[in-house]
PDB file of C-alpha atoms in Angstrom:
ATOM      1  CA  UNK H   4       5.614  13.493  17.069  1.00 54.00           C
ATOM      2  CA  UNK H   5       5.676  16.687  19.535  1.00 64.00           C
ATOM      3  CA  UNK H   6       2.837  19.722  18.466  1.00 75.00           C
ATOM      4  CA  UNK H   7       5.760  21.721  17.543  1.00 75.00           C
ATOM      5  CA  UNK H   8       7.561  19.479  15.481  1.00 74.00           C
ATOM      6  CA  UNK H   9       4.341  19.022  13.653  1.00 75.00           C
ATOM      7  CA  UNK H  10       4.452  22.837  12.127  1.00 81.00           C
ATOM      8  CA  UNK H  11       5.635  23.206   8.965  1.00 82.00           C
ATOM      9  CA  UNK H  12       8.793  25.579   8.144  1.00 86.00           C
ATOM     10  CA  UNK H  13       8.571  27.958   5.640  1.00 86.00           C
ATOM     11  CA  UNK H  14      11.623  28.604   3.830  1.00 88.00           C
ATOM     12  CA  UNK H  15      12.116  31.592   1.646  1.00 88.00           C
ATOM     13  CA  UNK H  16      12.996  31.630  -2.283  1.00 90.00           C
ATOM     14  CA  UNK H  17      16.550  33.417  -1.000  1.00 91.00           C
ATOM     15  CA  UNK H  18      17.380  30.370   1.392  1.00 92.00           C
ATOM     16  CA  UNK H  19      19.378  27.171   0.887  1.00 92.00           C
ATOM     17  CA  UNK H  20      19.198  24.092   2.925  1.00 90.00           C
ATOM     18  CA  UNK H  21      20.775  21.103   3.078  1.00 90.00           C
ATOM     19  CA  UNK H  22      21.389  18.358   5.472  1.00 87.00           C
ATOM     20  CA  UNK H  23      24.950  16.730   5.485  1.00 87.00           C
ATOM     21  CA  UNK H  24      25.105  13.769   8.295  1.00 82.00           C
ATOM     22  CA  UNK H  25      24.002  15.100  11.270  1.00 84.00           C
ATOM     23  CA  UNK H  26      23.988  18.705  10.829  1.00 88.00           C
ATOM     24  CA  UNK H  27      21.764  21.012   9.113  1.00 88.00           C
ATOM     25  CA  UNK H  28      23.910  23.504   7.342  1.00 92.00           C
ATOM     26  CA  UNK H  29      21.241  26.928   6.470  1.00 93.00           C
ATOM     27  CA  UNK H  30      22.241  29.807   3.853  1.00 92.00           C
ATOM     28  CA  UNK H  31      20.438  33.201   3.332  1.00 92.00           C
ATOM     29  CA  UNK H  32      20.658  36.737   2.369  1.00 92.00           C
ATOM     30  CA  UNK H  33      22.353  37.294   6.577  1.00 92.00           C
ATOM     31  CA  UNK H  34      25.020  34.581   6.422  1.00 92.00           C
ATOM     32  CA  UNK H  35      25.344  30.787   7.129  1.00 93.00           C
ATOM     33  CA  UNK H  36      24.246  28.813   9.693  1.00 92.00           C
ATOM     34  CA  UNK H  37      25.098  25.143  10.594  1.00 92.00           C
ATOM     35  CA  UNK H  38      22.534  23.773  13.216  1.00 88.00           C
ATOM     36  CA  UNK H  39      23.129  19.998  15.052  1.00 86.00           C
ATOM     37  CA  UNK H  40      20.383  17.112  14.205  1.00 82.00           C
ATOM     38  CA  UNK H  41      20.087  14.720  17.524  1.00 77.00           C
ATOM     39  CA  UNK H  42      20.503  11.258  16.139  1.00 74.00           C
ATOM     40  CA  UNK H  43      17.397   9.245  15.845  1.00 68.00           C
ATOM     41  CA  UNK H  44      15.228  11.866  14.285  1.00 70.00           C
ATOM     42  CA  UNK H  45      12.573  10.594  12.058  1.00 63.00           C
ATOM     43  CA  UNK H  46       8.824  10.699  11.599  1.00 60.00           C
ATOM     44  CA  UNK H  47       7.734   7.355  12.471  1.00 64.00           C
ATOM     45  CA  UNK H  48      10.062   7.515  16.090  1.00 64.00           C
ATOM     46  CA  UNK H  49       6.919   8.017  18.856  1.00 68.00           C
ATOM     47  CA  UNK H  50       9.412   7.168  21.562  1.00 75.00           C
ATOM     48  CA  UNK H  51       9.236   9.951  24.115  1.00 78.00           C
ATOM     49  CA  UNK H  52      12.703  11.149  24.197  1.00 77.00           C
ATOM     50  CA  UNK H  53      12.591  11.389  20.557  1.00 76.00           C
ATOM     51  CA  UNK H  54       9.175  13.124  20.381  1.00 75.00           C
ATOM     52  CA  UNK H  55      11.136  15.999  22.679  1.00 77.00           C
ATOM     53  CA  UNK H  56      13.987  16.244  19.951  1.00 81.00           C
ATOM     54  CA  UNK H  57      11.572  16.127  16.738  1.00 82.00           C
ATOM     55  CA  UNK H  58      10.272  19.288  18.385  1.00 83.00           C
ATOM     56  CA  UNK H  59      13.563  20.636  19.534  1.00 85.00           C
ATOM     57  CA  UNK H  60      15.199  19.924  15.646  1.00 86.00           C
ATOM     58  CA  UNK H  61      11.889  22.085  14.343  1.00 87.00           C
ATOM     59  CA  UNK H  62      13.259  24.721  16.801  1.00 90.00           C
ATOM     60  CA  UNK H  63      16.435  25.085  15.956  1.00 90.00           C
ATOM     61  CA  UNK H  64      15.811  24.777  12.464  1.00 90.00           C
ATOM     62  CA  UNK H  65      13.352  27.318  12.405  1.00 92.00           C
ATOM     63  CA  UNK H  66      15.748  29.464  14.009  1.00 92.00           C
ATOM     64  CA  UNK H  67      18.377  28.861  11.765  1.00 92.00           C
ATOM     65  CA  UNK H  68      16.094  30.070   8.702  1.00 92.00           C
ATOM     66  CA  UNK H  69      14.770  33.536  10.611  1.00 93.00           C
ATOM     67  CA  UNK H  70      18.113  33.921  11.378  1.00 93.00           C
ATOM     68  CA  UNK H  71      19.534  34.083   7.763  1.00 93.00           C
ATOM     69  CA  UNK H  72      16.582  36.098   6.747  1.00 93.00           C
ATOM     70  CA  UNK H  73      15.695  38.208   9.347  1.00 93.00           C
ATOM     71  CA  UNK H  74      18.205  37.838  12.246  1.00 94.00           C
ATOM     72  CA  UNK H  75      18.039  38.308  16.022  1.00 96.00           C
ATOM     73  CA  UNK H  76      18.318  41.296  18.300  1.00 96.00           C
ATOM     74  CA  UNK H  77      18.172  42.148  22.084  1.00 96.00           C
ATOM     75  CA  UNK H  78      18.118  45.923  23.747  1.00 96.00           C
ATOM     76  CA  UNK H  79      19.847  46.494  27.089  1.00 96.00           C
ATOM     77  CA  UNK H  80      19.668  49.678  28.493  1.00 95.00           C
ATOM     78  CA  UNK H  81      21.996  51.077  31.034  1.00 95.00           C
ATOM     79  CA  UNK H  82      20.403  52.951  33.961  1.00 93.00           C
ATOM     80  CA  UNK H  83      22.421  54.873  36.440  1.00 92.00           C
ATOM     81  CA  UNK H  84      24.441  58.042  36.856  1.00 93.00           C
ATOM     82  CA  UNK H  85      27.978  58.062  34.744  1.00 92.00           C
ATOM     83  CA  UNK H  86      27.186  55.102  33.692  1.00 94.00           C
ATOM     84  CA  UNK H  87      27.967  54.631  29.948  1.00 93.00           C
ATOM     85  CA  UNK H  88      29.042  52.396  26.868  1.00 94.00           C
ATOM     86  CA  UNK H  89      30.427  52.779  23.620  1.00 94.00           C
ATOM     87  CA  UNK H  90      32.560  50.547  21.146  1.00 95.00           C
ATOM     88  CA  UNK H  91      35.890  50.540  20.347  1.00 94.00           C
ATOM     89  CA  UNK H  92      36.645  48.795  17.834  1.00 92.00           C
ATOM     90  CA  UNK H  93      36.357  45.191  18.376  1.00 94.00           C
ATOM     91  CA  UNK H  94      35.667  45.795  22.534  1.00 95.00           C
ATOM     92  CA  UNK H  95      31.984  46.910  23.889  1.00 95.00           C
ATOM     93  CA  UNK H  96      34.067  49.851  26.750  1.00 95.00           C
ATOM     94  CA  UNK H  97      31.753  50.218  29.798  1.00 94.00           C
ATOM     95  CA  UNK H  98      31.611  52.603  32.557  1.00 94.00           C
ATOM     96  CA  UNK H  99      29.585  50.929  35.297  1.00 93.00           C
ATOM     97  CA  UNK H 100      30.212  52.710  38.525  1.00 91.00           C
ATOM     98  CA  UNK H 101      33.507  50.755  38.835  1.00 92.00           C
ATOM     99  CA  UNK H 102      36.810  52.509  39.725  1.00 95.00           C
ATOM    100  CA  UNK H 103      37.959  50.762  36.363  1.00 96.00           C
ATOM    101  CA  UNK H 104      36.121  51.217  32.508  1.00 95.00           C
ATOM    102  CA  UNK H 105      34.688  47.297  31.706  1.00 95.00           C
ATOM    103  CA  UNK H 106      35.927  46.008  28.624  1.00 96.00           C
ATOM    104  CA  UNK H 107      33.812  43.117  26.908  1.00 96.00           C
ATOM    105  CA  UNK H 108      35.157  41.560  23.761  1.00 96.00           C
ATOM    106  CA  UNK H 109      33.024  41.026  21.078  1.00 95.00           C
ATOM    107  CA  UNK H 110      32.525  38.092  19.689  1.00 95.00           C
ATOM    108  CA  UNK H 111      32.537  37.022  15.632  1.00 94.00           C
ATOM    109  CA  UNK H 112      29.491  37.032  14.570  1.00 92.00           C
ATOM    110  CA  UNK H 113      27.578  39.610  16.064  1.00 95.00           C
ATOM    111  CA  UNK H 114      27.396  43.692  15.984  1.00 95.00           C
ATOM    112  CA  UNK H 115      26.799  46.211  18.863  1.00 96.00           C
ATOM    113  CA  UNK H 116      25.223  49.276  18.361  1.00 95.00           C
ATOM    114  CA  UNK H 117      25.230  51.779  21.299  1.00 95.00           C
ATOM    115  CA  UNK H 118      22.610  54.311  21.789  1.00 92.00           C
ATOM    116  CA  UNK H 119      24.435  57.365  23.632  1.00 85.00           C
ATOM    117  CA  UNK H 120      21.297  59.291  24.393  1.00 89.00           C
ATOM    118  CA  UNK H 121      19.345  56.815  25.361  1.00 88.00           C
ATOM    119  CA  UNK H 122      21.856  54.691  27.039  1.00 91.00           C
ATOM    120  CA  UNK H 123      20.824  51.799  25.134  1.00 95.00           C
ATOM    121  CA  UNK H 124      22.726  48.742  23.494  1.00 96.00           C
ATOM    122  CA  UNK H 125      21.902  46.570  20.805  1.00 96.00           C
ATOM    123  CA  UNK H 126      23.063  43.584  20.423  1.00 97.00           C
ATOM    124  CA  UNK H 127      22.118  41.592  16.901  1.00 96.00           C
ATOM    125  CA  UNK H 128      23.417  38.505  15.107  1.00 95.00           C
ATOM    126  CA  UNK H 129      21.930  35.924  12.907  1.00 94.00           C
ATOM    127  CA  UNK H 130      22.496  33.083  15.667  1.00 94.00           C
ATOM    128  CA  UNK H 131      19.804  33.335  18.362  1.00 95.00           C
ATOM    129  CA  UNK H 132      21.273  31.314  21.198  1.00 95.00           C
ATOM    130  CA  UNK H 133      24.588  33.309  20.428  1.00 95.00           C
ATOM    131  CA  UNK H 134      22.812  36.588  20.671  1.00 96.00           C
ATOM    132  CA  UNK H 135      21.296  35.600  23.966  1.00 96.00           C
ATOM    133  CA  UNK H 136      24.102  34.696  25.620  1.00 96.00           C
ATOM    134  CA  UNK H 137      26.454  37.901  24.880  1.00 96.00           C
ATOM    135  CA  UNK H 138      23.139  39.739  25.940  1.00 96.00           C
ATOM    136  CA  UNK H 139      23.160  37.837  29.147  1.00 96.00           C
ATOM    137  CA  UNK H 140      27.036  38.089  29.665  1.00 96.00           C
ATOM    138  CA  UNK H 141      26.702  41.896  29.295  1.00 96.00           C
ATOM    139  CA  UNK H 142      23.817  41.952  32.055  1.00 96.00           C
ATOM    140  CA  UNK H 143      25.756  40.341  34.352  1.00 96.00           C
ATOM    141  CA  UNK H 144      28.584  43.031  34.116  1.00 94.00           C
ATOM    142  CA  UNK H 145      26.279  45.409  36.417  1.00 94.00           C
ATOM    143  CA  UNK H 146      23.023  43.527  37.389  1.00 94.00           C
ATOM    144  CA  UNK H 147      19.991  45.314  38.171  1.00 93.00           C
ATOM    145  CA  UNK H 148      20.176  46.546  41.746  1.00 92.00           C
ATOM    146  CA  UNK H 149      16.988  45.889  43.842  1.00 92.00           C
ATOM    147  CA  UNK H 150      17.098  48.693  46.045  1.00 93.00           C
ATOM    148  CA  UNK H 151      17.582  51.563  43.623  1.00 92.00           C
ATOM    149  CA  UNK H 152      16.805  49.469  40.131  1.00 91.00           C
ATOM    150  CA  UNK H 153      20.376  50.755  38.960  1.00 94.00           C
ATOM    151  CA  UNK H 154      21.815  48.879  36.807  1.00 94.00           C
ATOM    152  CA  UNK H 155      21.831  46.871  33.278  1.00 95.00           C
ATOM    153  CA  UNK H 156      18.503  45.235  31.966  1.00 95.00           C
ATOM    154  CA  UNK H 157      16.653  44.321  29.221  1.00 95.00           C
ATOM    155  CA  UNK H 158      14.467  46.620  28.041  1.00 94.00           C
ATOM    156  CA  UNK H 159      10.969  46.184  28.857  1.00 92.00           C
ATOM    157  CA  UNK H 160      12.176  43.718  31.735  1.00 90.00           C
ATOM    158  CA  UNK H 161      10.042  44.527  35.259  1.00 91.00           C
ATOM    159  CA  UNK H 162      12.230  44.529  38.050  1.00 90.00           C
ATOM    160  CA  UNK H 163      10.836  43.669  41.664  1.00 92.00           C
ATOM    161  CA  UNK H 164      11.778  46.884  44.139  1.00 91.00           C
ATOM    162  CA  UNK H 165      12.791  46.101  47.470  1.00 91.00           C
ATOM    163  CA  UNK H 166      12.259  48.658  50.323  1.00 89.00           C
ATOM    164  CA  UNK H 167      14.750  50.132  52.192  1.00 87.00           C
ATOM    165  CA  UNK H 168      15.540  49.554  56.020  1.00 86.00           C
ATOM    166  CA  UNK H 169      12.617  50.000  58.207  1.00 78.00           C
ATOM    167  CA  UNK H 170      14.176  51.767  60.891  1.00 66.00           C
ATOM    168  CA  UNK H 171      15.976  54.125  58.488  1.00 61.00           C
ATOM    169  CA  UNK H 172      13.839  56.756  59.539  1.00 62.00           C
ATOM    170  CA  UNK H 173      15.967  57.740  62.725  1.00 58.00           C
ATOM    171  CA  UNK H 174      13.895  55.844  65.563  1.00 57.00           C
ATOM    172  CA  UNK H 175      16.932  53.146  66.277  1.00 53.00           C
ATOM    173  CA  UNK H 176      18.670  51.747  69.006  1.00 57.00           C
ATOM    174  CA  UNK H 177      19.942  55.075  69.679  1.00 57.00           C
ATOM    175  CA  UNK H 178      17.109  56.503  70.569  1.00 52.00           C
ATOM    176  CA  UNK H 179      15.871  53.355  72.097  1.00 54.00           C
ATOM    177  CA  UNK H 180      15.344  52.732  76.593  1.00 53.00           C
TER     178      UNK H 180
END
């Protein structure tokens, strides 16, 4: 059995789980949640493949009950000038430097909050892989740039800055014998 799939989970009084073939199907005060079982889970398994999944099951089970309870959240924040977001209606609008406004759907099952002052957006659900990967599609509309870190990233995220040319200071092959 893997060290993770060792920990217990503790499920609150407000959350109902059940386990109907091969998926785990989580309620809570958030929503529900239906996670996938790999086959061939069990206790006395110490194969190594299935060691890997006992832990990965814990994982996603775990995940499934913070979820419900507590739910997930990432914070992107927009850096550069005119660049903004807001939502309309079921669309996250974006104005990223483009000639054209960026329109993202968004999907069922999560919410977008947009910070206007701060140019900061929220994105939350009660699936964390979901949550995640809308975060990640919305980074990739306008990644950080390197050079002059503008851009959208995740808040608190370091970037590495590049320097510019070397030669940019005017001694080039113009002024070059």
């Amino acid at each position: 059995m893997s060290r993770v799939g060792r920990k217990a989970i503790a499920i609150p009084k407000d959350v109902k789980v059940q386990i109907e073939g091969s998926a785990l199907h989580v309620q809570g005060p958030k929503g529900k949640l239906s996670t996938p079982v790999p086959p061939g889970i069990s206790r006395s398994n110490d194969e190594r493949q299935q060691r890997a999944f006992h832990g990965l099951a814990r994982a996603l089970a775990n995940n499934a009950v913070k979820g419900v309870t507590e739910g997930f959240s990432k914070e992107l924040d927009i850096v550069g000038v005119g660049y903004k977001a807001q939502v309309e209606g079921k669309k996250l609008v974006l104005s990223l430097g483009f000639s054209h406004p960026v329109n993202y759907p968004i999907p069922e099952g999560i919410k977008i909050g947009v910070d206007a002052k701060a140019n900061r957006v929220t994105v939350s659900g009660i699936d964390r892989q979901q949550v995640g990967q809308v975060a990640a599609e919305i980074r990739n509309l306008r990644r950080p740039d390197p050079y002059k870190q503008k851009g959208i990233r995740y808040v608190g995220e370091v970037l590495k800055k590049k320097a510019g040319k070397a030669g940019a200071t005017g001694t080039g092959a113009a002024g070059a014998k």
